[in-house]
PDB file of C-alpha atoms in Angstrom:
ATOM      1  CA  TYR N  11      50.660 137.466  47.751  1.00 57.00           C
ATOM      2  CA  VAL N  12      53.967 135.619  47.756  1.00 57.00           C
ATOM      3  CA  HIS N  13      55.111 134.361  44.374  1.00 60.00           C
ATOM      4  CA  CYS N  14      57.778 131.753  43.738  1.00 63.00           C
ATOM      5  CA  GLU N  15      59.098 129.792  40.778  1.00 65.00           C
ATOM      6  CA  GLY N  16      56.027 127.556  40.487  1.00 64.00           C
ATOM      7  CA  GLY N  17      53.475 130.390  40.827  1.00 65.00           C
ATOM      8  CA  LEU N  18      51.630 131.576  43.912  1.00 65.00           C
ATOM      9  CA  ALA N  19      53.183 130.197  47.113  1.00 71.00           C
ATOM     10  CA  GLY N  20      50.830 131.807  49.602  1.00 78.00           C
ATOM     11  CA  THR N  21      49.698 135.031  51.208  1.00 84.00           C
ATOM     12  CA  PHE N  22      51.653 137.412  53.413  1.00 81.00           C
ATOM     13  CA  THR N  23      49.730 138.790  56.388  1.00 87.00           C
ATOM     14  CA  ILE N  24      51.013 141.258  58.953  1.00 87.00           C
ATOM     15  CA  ARG N  25      49.847 140.324  62.444  1.00 87.00           C
ATOM     16  CA  ARG N  26      47.905 142.686  64.674  1.00 89.00           C
ATOM     17  CA  GLU N  27      50.351 144.536  66.924  1.00 81.00           C
ATOM     18  CA  ALA N  28      48.943 142.670  69.933  1.00 83.00           C
ATOM     19  CA  ASP N  29      50.061 139.419  68.252  1.00 84.00           C
ATOM     20  CA  PHE N  30      53.662 140.517  67.628  1.00 80.00           C
ATOM     21  CA  VAL N  31      56.095 138.261  69.489  1.00 80.00           C
ATOM     22  CA  THR N  32      59.495 139.449  70.725  1.00 74.00           C
ATOM     23  CA  ASN N  33      61.928 136.818  71.948  1.00 69.00           C
ATOM     24  CA  ASP N  34      65.677 137.265  72.489  1.00 58.00           C
ATOM     25  CA  GLY N  35      65.978 140.198  70.081  1.00 58.00           C
ATOM     26  CA  VAL N  36      63.772 138.610  67.380  1.00 69.00           C
ATOM     27  CA  LEU N  37      60.464 140.235  66.432  1.00 75.00           C
ATOM     28  CA  THR N  38      57.887 137.993  64.737  1.00 84.00           C
ATOM     29  CA  PHE N  39      55.385 140.313  63.079  1.00 82.00           C
ATOM     30  CA  ALA N  40      53.760 138.456  60.170  1.00 86.00           C
ATOM     31  CA  ASN N  41      52.874 135.087  58.664  1.00 87.00           C
ATOM     32  CA  ILE N  42      53.023 133.557  55.218  1.00 86.00           C
ATOM     33  CA  THR N  43      50.070 131.200  54.750  1.00 88.00           C
ATOM     34  CA  LEU N  44      50.893 128.524  52.183  1.00 84.00           C
ATOM     35  CA  LYS N  45      48.354 126.954  49.810  1.00 81.00           C
ATOM     36  CA  ASP N  46      48.077 123.928  52.112  1.00 85.00           C
ATOM     37  CA  GLY N  47      47.113 126.212  55.058  1.00 87.00           C
ATOM     38  CA  LYS N  48      50.445 125.898  56.846  1.00 88.00           C
ATOM     39  CA  LYS N  49      51.614 129.199  58.399  1.00 88.00           C
ATOM     40  CA  LEU N  50      55.250 130.284  58.370  1.00 85.00           C
ATOM     41  CA  PRO N  51      56.250 133.070  60.775  1.00 86.00           C
ATOM     42  CA  VAL N  52      58.097 136.119  59.437  1.00 84.00           C
ATOM     43  CA  SER N  53      60.681 137.579  61.817  1.00 77.00           C
ATOM     44  CA  LEU N  54      63.362 140.259  62.050  1.00 69.00           C
ATOM     45  CA  ARG N  55      66.356 140.291  64.356  1.00 61.00           C
ATOM     46  CA  LEU N  56      66.346 143.520  66.335  1.00 53.00           C
ATOM     47  CA  ALA N  57      70.102 143.980  66.232  1.00 54.00           C
ATOM     48  CA  LEU N  58      69.927 147.767  66.171  1.00 53.00           C
ATOM     49  CA  LYS N  59      68.116 147.919  69.508  1.00 59.00           C
ATOM     50  CA  GLN N  60      70.689 145.557  71.015  1.00 62.00           C
ATOM     51  CA  GLU N  61      73.548 147.633  69.598  1.00 61.00           C
ATOM     52  CA  PHE N  62      72.140 150.767  71.233  1.00 60.00           C
ATOM     53  CA  GLU N  63      71.515 148.998  74.551  1.00 69.00           C
ATOM     54  CA  GLN N  64      75.069 147.621  74.681  1.00 72.00           C
ATOM     55  CA  ARG N  65      76.514 151.136  74.362  1.00 76.00           C
ATOM     56  CA  GLN N  66      74.415 152.905  76.979  1.00 81.00           C
ATOM     57  CA  GLY N  67      76.259 154.622  79.800  1.00 86.00           C
ATOM     58  CA  GLN N  68      79.559 156.368  80.245  1.00 90.00           C
ATOM     59  CA  TRP N  69      82.876 155.456  78.594  1.00 90.00           C
ATOM     60  CA  ARG N  70      86.350 156.863  79.172  1.00 92.00           C
ATOM     61  CA  VAL N  71      89.014 157.355  76.522  1.00 91.00           C
ATOM     62  CA  VAL N  72      91.940 154.938  76.948  1.00 93.00           C
ATOM     63  CA  SER N  73      93.800 155.841  73.751  1.00 92.00           C
ATOM     64  CA  SER N  74      93.482 158.435  71.045  1.00 91.00           C
ATOM     65  CA  GLN N  75      95.420 159.014  67.831  1.00 92.00           C
ATOM     66  CA  VAL N  76      95.190 161.239  64.755  1.00 92.00           C
ATOM     67  CA  GLY N  77      97.481 160.435  61.858  1.00 87.00           C
ATOM     68  CA  ASP N  78     100.739 159.110  63.267  1.00 87.00           C
ATOM     69  CA  GLU N  79     100.498 161.148  66.498  1.00 89.00           C
ATOM     70  CA  LYS N  80      99.234 159.439  69.635  1.00 89.00           C
ATOM     71  CA  ALA N  81      97.707 161.740  72.224  1.00 86.00           C
ATOM     72  CA  PRO N  82      99.491 161.781  75.586  1.00 83.00           C
ATOM     73  CA  GLU N  83      97.605 160.154  78.453  1.00 86.00           C
ATOM     74  CA  ALA N  84      97.402 163.437  80.373  1.00 83.00           C
ATOM     75  CA  GLU N  85      95.455 164.893  77.445  1.00 81.00           C
ATOM     76  CA  PHE N  86      92.777 162.214  77.128  1.00 81.00           C
ATOM     77  CA  LYS N  87      92.420 160.556  80.530  1.00 84.00           C
ATOM     78  CA  LYS N  88      89.694 162.973  81.685  1.00 86.00           C
ATOM     79  CA  ARG N  89      87.691 162.705  78.466  1.00 89.00           C
ATOM     80  CA  ARG N  90      84.383 160.838  78.516  1.00 90.00           C
ATOM     81  CA  ILE N  91      81.600 159.905  76.146  1.00 88.00           C
ATOM     82  CA  THR N  92      78.085 159.185  77.331  1.00 89.00           C
ATOM     83  CA  PHE N  93      75.411 157.344  75.372  1.00 86.00           C
ATOM     84  CA  THR N  94      71.786 157.952  76.333  1.00 86.00           C
ATOM     85  CA  GLY N  95      69.425 156.410  73.792  1.00 80.00           C
ATOM     86  CA  ASP N  96      70.580 157.702  70.409  1.00 79.00           C
ATOM     87  CA  LYS N  97      72.293 160.733  71.994  1.00 85.00           C
ATOM     88  CA  LEU N  98      76.061 161.022  72.388  1.00 86.00           C
ATOM     89  CA  ILE N  99      77.890 163.585  74.516  1.00 88.00           C
ATOM     90  CA  TYR N 100      81.669 163.947  74.267  1.00 88.00           C
ATOM     91  CA  GLU N 101      83.172 165.728  77.282  1.00 88.00           C
ATOM     92  CA  HIS N 102      86.667 167.134  76.781  1.00 84.00           C
ATOM     93  CA  GLY N 103      87.383 167.095  80.530  1.00 81.00           C
ATOM     94  CA  ASN N 104      88.979 170.529  80.400  1.00 82.00           C
ATOM     95  CA  GLU N 105      88.573 173.614  82.571  1.00 82.00           C
ATOM     96  CA  GLN N 106      86.102 175.150  80.111  1.00 86.00           C
ATOM     97  CA  ASN N 107      83.824 172.082  80.442  1.00 85.00           C
ATOM     98  CA  GLU N 108      83.661 171.840  76.655  1.00 86.00           C
ATOM     99  CA  LYS N 109      81.230 169.316  75.212  1.00 87.00           C
ATOM    100  CA  LYS N 110      80.180 168.120  71.796  1.00 86.00           C
ATOM    101  CA  GLU N 111      76.657 166.762  71.547  1.00 86.00           C
ATOM    102  CA  GLY N 112      74.776 164.979  68.852  1.00 85.00           C
ATOM    103  CA  THR N 113      72.839 161.926  67.812  1.00 84.00           C
ATOM    104  CA  ILE N 114      74.150 158.657  66.459  1.00 81.00           C
ATOM    105  CA  LYS N 115      73.009 156.227  63.801  1.00 81.00           C
ATOM    106  CA  LEU N 116      74.345 152.681  63.844  1.00 75.00           C
ATOM    107  CA  ASP N 117      74.314 149.950  61.220  1.00 73.00           C
ATOM    108  CA  PRO N 118      75.123 146.651  62.985  1.00 70.00           C
ATOM    109  CA  GLU N 119      75.602 144.830  59.672  1.00 71.00           C
ATOM    110  CA  THR N 120      78.349 147.102  58.325  1.00 76.00           C
ATOM    111  CA  LYS N 121      79.484 148.445  61.726  1.00 76.00           C
ATOM    112  CA  ALA N 122      78.880 151.972  60.438  1.00 77.00           C
ATOM    113  CA  PHE N 123      78.696 154.682  63.091  1.00 73.00           C
ATOM    114  CA  ASP N 124      77.419 158.162  62.179  1.00 77.00           C
ATOM    115  CA  TRP N 125      77.689 160.930  64.782  1.00 78.00           C
ATOM    116  CA  ILE N 126      75.589 163.941  63.834  1.00 75.00           C
ATOM    117  CA  LEU N 127      76.960 166.931  65.766  1.00 75.00           C
ATOM    118  CA  THR N 128      73.949 169.155  66.388  1.00 68.00           C
ATOM    119  CA  SER N 129      75.966 172.211  67.373  1.00 65.00           C
ATOM    120  CA  HIS N 130      78.235 172.039  64.312  1.00 70.00           C
ATOM    121  CA  GLY N 131      75.830 170.708  61.647  1.00 73.00           C
ATOM    122  CA  VAL N 132      78.407 168.051  60.745  1.00 79.00           C
ATOM    123  CA  THR N 133      78.200 164.272  60.458  1.00 82.00           C
ATOM    124  CA  MET N 134      81.270 162.305  61.514  1.00 83.00           C
ATOM    125  CA  LEU N 135      81.457 159.078  59.477  1.00 86.00           C
ATOM    126  CA  ALA N 136      83.033 156.186  61.336  1.00 87.00           C
ATOM    127  CA  ILE N 137      83.234 152.447  61.873  1.00 88.00           C
ATOM    128  CA  TYR N 138      83.030 150.784  65.264  1.00 87.00           C
ATOM    129  CA  GLU N 139      83.807 147.559  67.044  1.00 87.00           C
ATOM    130  CA  LEU N 140      82.424 146.563  70.431  1.00 84.00           C
ATOM    131  CA  ASP N 141      84.093 143.804  72.451  1.00 85.00           C
ATOM    132  CA  LYS N 142      82.438 143.543  75.870  1.00 82.00           C
ATOM    133  CA  ASP N 143      83.567 146.728  77.682  1.00 88.00           C
ATOM    134  CA  THR N 144      85.893 148.051  74.974  1.00 90.00           C
ATOM    135  CA  LEU N 145      84.650 150.209  72.107  1.00 90.00           C
ATOM    136  CA  ARG N 146      86.907 151.152  69.178  1.00 91.00           C
ATOM    137  CA  VAL N 147      85.826 153.900  66.803  1.00 91.00           C
ATOM    138  CA  CYS N 148      87.656 155.202  63.754  1.00 91.00           C
ATOM    139  CA  TYR N 149      86.340 158.548  62.420  1.00 89.00           C
ATOM    140  CA  ASP N 150      87.089 160.220  59.102  1.00 88.00           C
ATOM    141  CA  LEU N 151      87.889 163.813  60.112  1.00 82.00           C
ATOM    142  CA  THR N 152      87.099 165.154  56.644  1.00 79.00           C
ATOM    143  CA  GLY N 153      83.510 163.890  56.855  1.00 76.00           C
ATOM    144  CA  LYS N 154      83.753 162.779  53.232  1.00 82.00           C
ATOM    145  CA  SER N 155      84.187 159.024  53.481  1.00 87.00           C
ATOM    146  CA  ARG N 156      83.873 156.218  55.980  1.00 89.00           C
ATOM    147  CA  PRO N 157      87.099 154.476  57.071  1.00 90.00           C
ATOM    148  CA  LYS N 158      87.373 150.898  55.870  1.00 90.00           C
ATOM    149  CA  GLU N 159      89.706 149.761  58.660  1.00 91.00           C
ATOM    150  CA  PHE N 160      90.818 150.772  62.138  1.00 91.00           C
ATOM    151  CA  ALA N 161      93.877 152.627  60.978  1.00 90.00           C
ATOM    152  CA  THR N 162      95.283 156.124  60.851  1.00 89.00           C
ATOM    153  CA  SER N 163      98.492 157.416  59.339  1.00 87.00           C
ATOM    154  CA  LYS N 164     100.222 160.589  58.234  1.00 85.00           C
ATOM    155  CA  ASP N 165      98.737 160.122  54.745  1.00 85.00           C
ATOM    156  CA  ARG N 166      95.250 159.308  56.032  1.00 84.00           C
ATOM    157  CA  PRO N 167      94.717 161.230  59.286  1.00 85.00           C
ATOM    158  CA  ASN N 168      91.667 159.478  60.719  1.00 91.00           C
ATOM    159  CA  PHE N 169      90.789 159.865  64.394  1.00 91.00           C
ATOM    160  CA  LEU N 170      91.136 156.485  66.093  1.00 92.00           C
ATOM    161  CA  ALA N 171      89.861 156.212  69.663  1.00 92.00           C
ATOM    162  CA  VAL N 172      89.499 153.362  72.116  1.00 93.00           C
ATOM    163  CA  TYR N 173      86.969 153.690  74.937  1.00 92.00           C
ATOM    164  CA  GLU N 174      86.458 151.608  78.049  1.00 93.00           C
ATOM    165  CA  ARG N 175      83.132 151.345  79.861  1.00 91.00           C
ATOM    166  CA  VAL N 176      83.038 153.203  83.186  1.00 90.00           C
ATOM    167  CA  LYS N 177      81.823 150.720  85.778  1.00 85.00           C
ATOM    168  CA  LYS N 178      79.710 151.991  88.635  1.00 71.00           C
TER     169      LYS N 178
END
């Protein structure tokens, strides 16, 4: 039952799964039936699915900085990240073929980006910004707090990286 200021407004009914409607990232899954019999659809925007879909594929590092030290291009130009579903692989591009693998959790509302490194048992807290084929991520290297802005300095040595989508 749905209550409002004047008392009972109507009933909330979840639709059968076969009656769910998905349109342009919006899932309509229930109805509120008012006292007069009118039905109001209940919907959710599926932003998380869209966020994951927009990141799929391979990205190359175009800039990298920790604290006030920018990494030289020769150091990062071979590095890649690959998103496959909720999996993230970071390839160092070195002779040892080093990789870091894990899963990610995104919050499109707050732009929070959590990278759970399976091999290290660590969660990297970050924020992200996606603008077409450019992805900026700012990680807190201590793992204790999430950055509030895309900034790094000597006093606050976050890892700030900019990635560009690899086009096939």
